[in-house]
Amino acid sequence: MTTHDDTSTHDDPTAPALGVLDGIVRHTTVHGIPTLYAPRPGEITAGLVFRVGHADETLPSSGITHLVEHLALYRLGLSDLHYNGTTASTYTLFHVTGDEDEVVTYLNSVCEALRDLPMDRLETEKEILRTEAGSRGQGAPSQMPLWRYGAQGYGLSSYEEHGTRTLTPDQVRHWAETRFTRDNAVLFLTADHVPDGLDLSLPAGRRFPTPAPSSALPVTPAYLRGEDGHLVFTSVLRRSTAASVFAEVLGRALFQDLRQKGGYSYSAEADYSPRDAGFATLTAYADALPQKQDAAVGGFVDVFARLRAGRIEQAELDSARGKLLKRYDVPDLGAALLPSYALSLLIGHPILSPDQHRAELEAVGVVDLREVAREAWEGGLLQVPTQGADWAGLTPAPQFSPSGVSGTLHPSLEDDDVTLIIGEAGVTLSTPGGLVTVRYDGCAAMTTRPDGARGLTGLDGFRVAVEPTLFGDVTAERIAVLDKAVPAAAVVPLPARPAEEIPRPREGAAPAPRTPADESKQTEGQGARAAGRVSGRFVLVAALATVWPVLLVTLLVNGIQEPGIRLPVIAGCVLEFWLIRAARNLYRTGQPTTPQ
């Protein structure tokens, strides 16, 4: 028998937040889970939402939430029910549509599985998730979270799910016991009552706040070079009604200017998506043929410039506002709004009644949109298919690290200008463009192969691949330095590779600069600032190394007859040798000396 309190009960912890919905949505608790319900004719749709998602994981454990979701649904098998599960950045949703008995059966089955996950299915479900990932297309915006957040938190959506290879039953079980709890969940139902027979017993826990955002962008607005044919812009905005209206205005302006007027794009659109209780992600996208990419970028920047200047027609605002107001022109309004209310309750975002939201929409003016446009541009990251966007006042996103580490030098067997450095503090790849460094104390994950290969990914998203076959003198002893220094929790063992997949040196084939990317996608740095190449220190030392021989020859010629000239000349030659070596090291590693 279902045990729950009436909507008026003082035991309902959600009552204060949901008071504004009285008369629209009823609320109660079922087995300690806050429950929202509102009637709608026909079959019932129910959703059990937990405040846990990809952003709560680490790179080595990534996929653990998705894995719990799959295991919880396994016992439903080939049911005729219309059901599914979804793992997003900050929440996991189990949803179903059916009659009352079917909904009860589904919800009870999910909770029963969460209490006792079928661990005999663990390895099979891991393989299913890897197969799913392999067949999932990587859209143009897929790398944007990585560049903004790095290899942690909200940036993990850009990476493969490493945990599908290494997670143990105890780790998965612990995750379910601590994150999939009654105190970290909300239930919603499109019904006029809570069905009898529900058994949603789950362990007690706590409501987890959404993760604090990390940052891999030292300066915004910034840009990066992406795939041909795709223009992507993202920004993080404070959540507000004006920001949601701005996204509509921006989408319409891009469609009008880039497609209808310019003919540069077929798709031109914008989206506003809540990230957490206080902030949302604005995403704008446009496609373009290769011959029109420059024009599309210019048109996009022009649209934003117009909106930032406040040149917004009242008709544009009215049209966008009208579209959002239509959300409330539907029958059974309370039932239609249940999912958004449940998510707001789960993450702690203030809940507005339909009348309150309508009033806020009516109050949005052109000045409000101008301020949102400026905020969006200032925090923006633009992925361009062309060479750059410096002309638009954007700064290149970091493609190289600001410094390197000291350690043993391992020259590339493919390119004399590329060197791998393995040190006590981390690893550095020195390339003609700059340095890429992953420090052990900032290592998000290190993949390992039985053949000795190691792939280190930093929390900032930079990655260095250590392939013993591609660099000189990368012995087992040097690999042991990495294995000892990287925390065990960050290690991701990968299976052995077929011999033909182990890379071999190719003459004249220089490795591309490693930029923030996962193993499956490497992006070549273009237009990047040099780090540790032609630096100020290099210019100074190189100048001294050039001038000093002239002074040395002058000293020798003018003092050739002096009896004590030999010792100063020898000292001068030693100094010249040191200057030349220091200039070389500064050029290749960013440091004057490289201790062994």
Short mmCIF file of N, CA and C in Angstrom, two decimals, residues 124-223:
data_model
loop_
_atom_site.label_atom_id
_atom_site.label_comp_id
_atom_site.label_asym_id
_atom_site.label_seq_id
_atom_site.Cartn_x
_atom_site.Cartn_y
_atom_site.Cartn_z
N THR A 124 28.43 -6.91 -18.88
CA THR A 124 27.63 -6.84 -20.11
C THR A 124 27.14 -5.42 -20.36
N GLU A 125 26.66 -4.76 -19.30
CA GLU A 125 26.17 -3.40 -19.46
C GLU A 125 27.31 -2.43 -19.78
N LYS A 126 28.49 -2.68 -19.24
CA LYS A 126 29.64 -1.85 -19.63
C LYS A 126 29.89 -1.94 -21.13
N GLU A 127 29.84 -3.15 -21.65
CA GLU A 127 30.08 -3.34 -23.08
C GLU A 127 28.99 -2.68 -23.90
N ILE A 128 27.75 -2.76 -23.42
CA ILE A 128 26.64 -2.10 -24.13
C ILE A 128 26.87 -0.59 -24.18
N LEU A 129 27.31 -0.01 -23.07
CA LEU A 129 27.55 1.43 -23.04
C LEU A 129 28.70 1.82 -23.98
N ARG A 130 29.73 0.99 -24.06
CA ARG A 130 30.83 1.28 -25.00
C ARG A 130 30.34 1.20 -26.43
N THR A 131 29.47 0.24 -26.71
CA THR A 131 28.90 0.13 -28.05
C THR A 131 28.03 1.33 -28.36
N GLU A 132 27.23 1.74 -27.38
CA GLU A 132 26.37 2.91 -27.55
C GLU A 132 27.20 4.15 -27.84
N ALA A 133 28.30 4.31 -27.10
CA ALA A 133 29.16 5.47 -27.31
C ALA A 133 29.79 5.45 -28.70
N GLY A 134 30.15 4.24 -29.17
CA GLY A 134 30.78 4.14 -30.49
C GLY A 134 29.84 4.49 -31.62
N SER A 135 28.54 4.29 -31.41
CA SER A 135 27.57 4.57 -32.47
C SER A 135 26.97 5.96 -32.36
N ARG A 136 27.29 6.65 -31.25
CA ARG A 136 26.72 7.97 -31.04
C ARG A 136 27.49 9.01 -31.83
N GLY A 137 26.82 9.80 -32.61
CA GLY A 137 27.47 10.83 -33.41
C GLY A 137 27.99 11.97 -32.55
N GLN A 138 29.12 12.54 -32.93
CA GLN A 138 29.68 13.69 -32.24
C GLN A 138 29.26 14.95 -32.98
N GLY A 139 28.32 15.69 -32.43
CA GLY A 139 27.86 16.91 -33.08
C GLY A 139 28.89 18.02 -32.99
N ALA A 140 28.66 19.07 -33.77
CA ALA A 140 29.60 20.19 -33.81
C ALA A 140 29.84 20.82 -32.43
N PRO A 141 28.82 20.93 -31.56
CA PRO A 141 29.07 21.55 -30.25
C PRO A 141 29.70 20.62 -29.22
N SER A 142 30.01 19.37 -29.58
CA SER A 142 30.38 18.36 -28.59
C SER A 142 31.65 18.70 -27.81
N GLN A 143 32.58 19.46 -28.42
CA GLN A 143 33.83 19.78 -27.75
C GLN A 143 33.79 21.09 -26.95
N MET A 144 32.68 21.81 -27.03
CA MET A 144 32.62 23.11 -26.36
C MET A 144 32.70 23.00 -24.83
N PRO A 145 32.04 22.04 -24.19
CA PRO A 145 32.19 21.92 -22.73
C PRO A 145 33.63 21.68 -22.30
N LEU A 146 34.36 20.86 -23.06
CA LEU A 146 35.76 20.57 -22.76
C LEU A 146 36.59 21.86 -22.73
N TRP A 147 36.43 22.69 -23.74
CA TRP A 147 37.23 23.91 -23.84
C TRP A 147 36.86 24.91 -22.74
N ARG A 148 35.61 24.91 -22.31
CA ARG A 148 35.19 25.86 -21.28
C ARG A 148 35.53 25.36 -19.88
N TYR A 149 35.29 24.08 -19.61
CA TYR A 149 35.40 23.56 -18.25
C TYR A 149 36.60 22.65 -18.02
N GLY A 150 37.23 22.12 -19.07
CA GLY A 150 38.31 21.17 -18.90
C GLY A 150 37.79 19.76 -18.72
N ALA A 151 38.65 18.88 -18.19
CA ALA A 151 38.30 17.46 -18.06
C ALA A 151 37.72 17.16 -16.68
N GLN A 152 36.75 17.94 -16.28
CA GLN A 152 36.10 17.75 -14.99
C GLN A 152 34.72 18.40 -15.02
N GLY A 153 33.86 18.01 -14.09
CA GLY A 153 32.56 18.63 -13.95
C GLY A 153 31.77 18.66 -15.24
N TYR A 154 31.32 19.84 -15.61
CA TYR A 154 30.48 19.99 -16.80
C TYR A 154 31.24 19.71 -18.10
N GLY A 155 32.56 19.65 -18.04
CA GLY A 155 33.34 19.34 -19.23
C GLY A 155 33.36 17.87 -19.58
N LEU A 156 32.93 16.99 -18.67
CA LEU A 156 33.03 15.54 -18.91
C LEU A 156 32.10 15.06 -20.00
N SER A 157 31.10 15.84 -20.36
CA SER A 157 30.21 15.42 -21.45
C SER A 157 30.93 15.35 -22.78
N SER A 158 32.12 15.94 -22.89
CA SER A 158 32.91 15.88 -24.12
C SER A 158 33.78 14.62 -24.22
N TYR A 159 33.83 13.82 -23.16
CA TYR A 159 34.75 12.69 -23.10
C TYR A 159 34.03 11.35 -23.18
N GLU A 160 34.79 10.34 -23.56
CA GLU A 160 34.26 8.99 -23.50
C GLU A 160 34.11 8.56 -22.04
N GLU A 161 33.27 7.59 -21.80
CA GLU A 161 32.99 7.15 -20.44
C GLU A 161 34.05 6.13 -20.01
N HIS A 162 35.13 6.63 -19.41
CA HIS A 162 36.24 5.76 -19.01
C HIS A 162 35.83 4.70 -18.00
N GLY A 163 34.83 5.04 -17.17
CA GLY A 163 34.43 4.11 -16.14
C GLY A 163 33.85 2.81 -16.66
N THR A 164 33.43 2.79 -17.92
CA THR A 164 32.86 1.56 -18.48
C THR A 164 33.93 0.49 -18.67
N ARG A 165 35.16 0.83 -18.39
CA ARG A 165 36.24 -0.17 -18.48
C ARG A 165 36.74 -0.62 -17.11
N THR A 166 36.64 0.25 -16.11
CA THR A 166 37.36 -0.03 -14.87
C THR A 166 36.49 -0.13 -13.63
N LEU A 167 35.25 0.32 -13.67
CA LEU A 167 34.44 0.38 -12.45
C LEU A 167 34.20 -1.01 -11.86
N THR A 168 34.28 -1.09 -10.55
CA THR A 168 34.07 -2.35 -9.85
C THR A 168 32.65 -2.41 -9.30
N PRO A 169 32.15 -3.60 -8.95
CA PRO A 169 30.81 -3.70 -8.34
C PRO A 169 30.68 -2.84 -7.09
N ASP A 170 31.70 -2.79 -6.26
CA ASP A 170 31.62 -2.00 -5.04
C ASP A 170 31.48 -0.51 -5.34
N GLN A 171 32.20 -0.03 -6.35
CA GLN A 171 32.10 1.38 -6.71
C GLN A 171 30.70 1.72 -7.22
N VAL A 172 30.16 0.88 -8.09
CA VAL A 172 28.83 1.13 -8.65
C VAL A 172 27.78 1.03 -7.56
N ARG A 173 27.90 0.05 -6.71
CA ARG A 173 26.93 -0.13 -5.62
C ARG A 173 26.96 1.08 -4.68
N HIS A 174 28.14 1.56 -4.35
CA HIS A 174 28.27 2.71 -3.45
C HIS A 174 27.65 3.96 -4.09
N TRP A 175 27.86 4.13 -5.38
CA TRP A 175 27.29 5.29 -6.08
C TRP A 175 25.76 5.25 -6.01
N ALA A 176 25.19 4.09 -6.23
CA ALA A 176 23.73 3.96 -6.15
C ALA A 176 23.23 4.21 -4.74
N GLU A 177 23.93 3.71 -3.75
CA GLU A 177 23.48 3.85 -2.36
C GLU A 177 23.56 5.28 -1.86
N THR A 178 24.47 6.07 -2.41
CA THR A 178 24.66 7.44 -1.91
C THR A 178 24.00 8.50 -2.79
N ARG A 179 23.82 8.24 -4.06
CA ARG A 179 23.25 9.25 -4.98
C ARG A 179 21.80 8.97 -5.35
N PHE A 180 21.42 7.71 -5.42
CA PHE A 180 20.05 7.36 -5.79
C PHE A 180 19.27 7.06 -4.50
N THR A 181 19.04 8.12 -3.75
CA THR A 181 18.37 8.02 -2.46
C THR A 181 17.06 8.80 -2.47
N ARG A 182 16.23 8.57 -1.47
CA ARG A 182 14.95 9.27 -1.42
C ARG A 182 15.12 10.76 -1.18
N ASP A 183 16.22 11.16 -0.53
CA ASP A 183 16.45 12.57 -0.26
C ASP A 183 17.08 13.30 -1.45
N ASN A 184 17.43 12.56 -2.48
CA ASN A 184 18.05 13.15 -3.66
C ASN A 184 17.16 12.95 -4.89
N ALA A 185 15.85 12.85 -4.66
CA ALA A 185 14.92 12.51 -5.75
C ALA A 185 13.65 13.35 -5.68
N VAL A 186 12.97 13.42 -6.82
CA VAL A 186 11.63 14.02 -6.93
C VAL A 186 10.83 13.14 -7.89
N LEU A 187 9.55 12.93 -7.58
CA LEU A 187 8.65 12.15 -8.43
C LEU A 187 7.56 13.05 -8.97
N PHE A 188 7.20 12.87 -10.24
CA PHE A 188 6.03 13.58 -10.77
C PHE A 188 5.13 12.61 -11.52
N LEU A 189 3.81 12.90 -11.52
CA LEU A 189 2.82 12.05 -12.16
C LEU A 189 1.71 12.92 -12.76
N THR A 190 1.29 12.58 -13.97
CA THR A 190 0.17 13.28 -14.59
C THR A 190 -1.11 12.53 -14.21
N ALA A 191 -1.52 12.70 -12.97
CA ALA A 191 -2.71 12.03 -12.45
C ALA A 191 -3.35 12.92 -11.39
N ASP A 192 -4.62 12.61 -11.06
CA ASP A 192 -5.30 13.40 -10.04
C ASP A 192 -5.12 12.83 -8.65
N HIS A 193 -4.35 11.72 -8.56
CA HIS A 193 -4.06 11.13 -7.26
C HIS A 193 -2.78 10.30 -7.38
N VAL A 194 -2.19 9.99 -6.25
CA VAL A 194 -1.03 9.11 -6.23
C VAL A 194 -1.52 7.67 -6.23
N PRO A 195 -1.12 6.86 -7.21
CA PRO A 195 -1.63 5.49 -7.30
C PRO A 195 -1.29 4.66 -6.06
N ASP A 196 -2.19 3.75 -5.73
CA ASP A 196 -1.92 2.80 -4.66
C ASP A 196 -0.91 1.75 -5.15
N GLY A 197 -0.23 1.14 -4.20
CA GLY A 197 0.66 0.04 -4.53
C GLY A 197 2.09 0.44 -4.79
N LEU A 198 2.40 1.73 -4.71
CA LEU A 198 3.79 2.16 -4.95
C LEU A 198 4.70 1.73 -3.80
N ASP A 199 5.84 1.18 -4.13
CA ASP A 199 6.87 0.85 -3.15
C ASP A 199 8.17 1.49 -3.61
N LEU A 200 8.34 2.74 -3.21
CA LEU A 200 9.50 3.51 -3.65
C LEU A 200 10.54 3.61 -2.54
N SER A 201 10.59 2.60 -1.71
CA SER A 201 11.54 2.61 -0.59
C SER A 201 12.97 2.67 -1.12
N LEU A 202 13.68 3.71 -0.71
CA LEU A 202 15.09 3.89 -1.07
C LEU A 202 15.84 4.31 0.17
N PRO A 203 17.14 4.09 0.20
CA PRO A 203 17.90 4.49 1.39
C PRO A 203 17.86 6.00 1.61
N ALA A 204 18.01 6.39 2.87
CA ALA A 204 18.10 7.81 3.18
C ALA A 204 19.45 8.34 2.70
N GLY A 205 19.51 9.62 2.47
CA GLY A 205 20.75 10.24 2.01
C GLY A 205 20.69 11.73 2.22
N ARG A 206 21.14 12.46 1.24
CA ARG A 206 21.07 13.93 1.30
C ARG A 206 20.91 14.47 -0.10
N ARG A 207 20.40 15.67 -0.21
CA ARG A 207 20.27 16.33 -1.50
C ARG A 207 21.62 16.91 -1.89
N PHE A 208 22.16 16.44 -3.00
CA PHE A 208 23.45 16.92 -3.47
C PHE A 208 23.27 18.21 -4.27
N PRO A 209 24.03 19.25 -3.94
CA PRO A 209 23.97 20.46 -4.78
C PRO A 209 24.60 20.18 -6.13
N THR A 210 24.27 21.00 -7.11
CA THR A 210 24.92 20.86 -8.41
C THR A 210 26.40 21.21 -8.28
N PRO A 211 27.27 20.60 -9.12
CA PRO A 211 28.71 20.84 -8.98
C PRO A 211 29.09 22.29 -9.23
N ALA A 212 30.09 22.75 -8.50
CA ALA A 212 30.64 24.08 -8.77
C ALA A 212 31.37 24.04 -10.11
N PRO A 213 31.17 25.02 -10.98
CA PRO A 213 31.80 24.98 -12.30
C PRO A 213 33.30 25.24 -12.23
N SER A 214 34.05 24.52 -13.04
CA SER A 214 35.47 24.77 -13.23
C SER A 214 35.65 25.69 -14.44
N SER A 215 36.87 26.11 -14.70
CA SER A 215 37.12 26.97 -15.86
C SER A 215 38.45 26.63 -16.50
N ALA A 216 38.44 26.46 -17.81
CA ALA A 216 39.67 26.25 -18.58
C ALA A 216 39.91 27.43 -19.51
N LEU A 217 39.15 28.50 -19.35
CA LEU A 217 39.28 29.69 -20.18
C LEU A 217 39.75 30.85 -19.32
N PRO A 218 41.00 31.24 -19.41
CA PRO A 218 41.48 32.36 -18.61
C PRO A 218 40.90 33.70 -19.03
N VAL A 219 40.51 33.80 -20.31
CA VAL A 219 39.99 35.06 -20.85
C VAL A 219 38.81 34.76 -21.75
N THR A 220 37.76 35.56 -21.62
CA THR A 220 36.64 35.54 -22.56
C THR A 220 36.31 36.98 -22.94
N PRO A 221 35.72 37.20 -24.09
CA PRO A 221 35.32 36.21 -25.09
C PRO A 221 36.53 35.60 -25.79
N ALA A 222 36.37 34.35 -26.16
CA ALA A 222 37.46 33.60 -26.77
C ALA A 222 36.95 32.85 -27.99
N TYR A 223 37.90 32.36 -28.79
CA TYR A 223 37.51 31.56 -29.95
C TYR A 223 38.46 30.39 -30.11
#
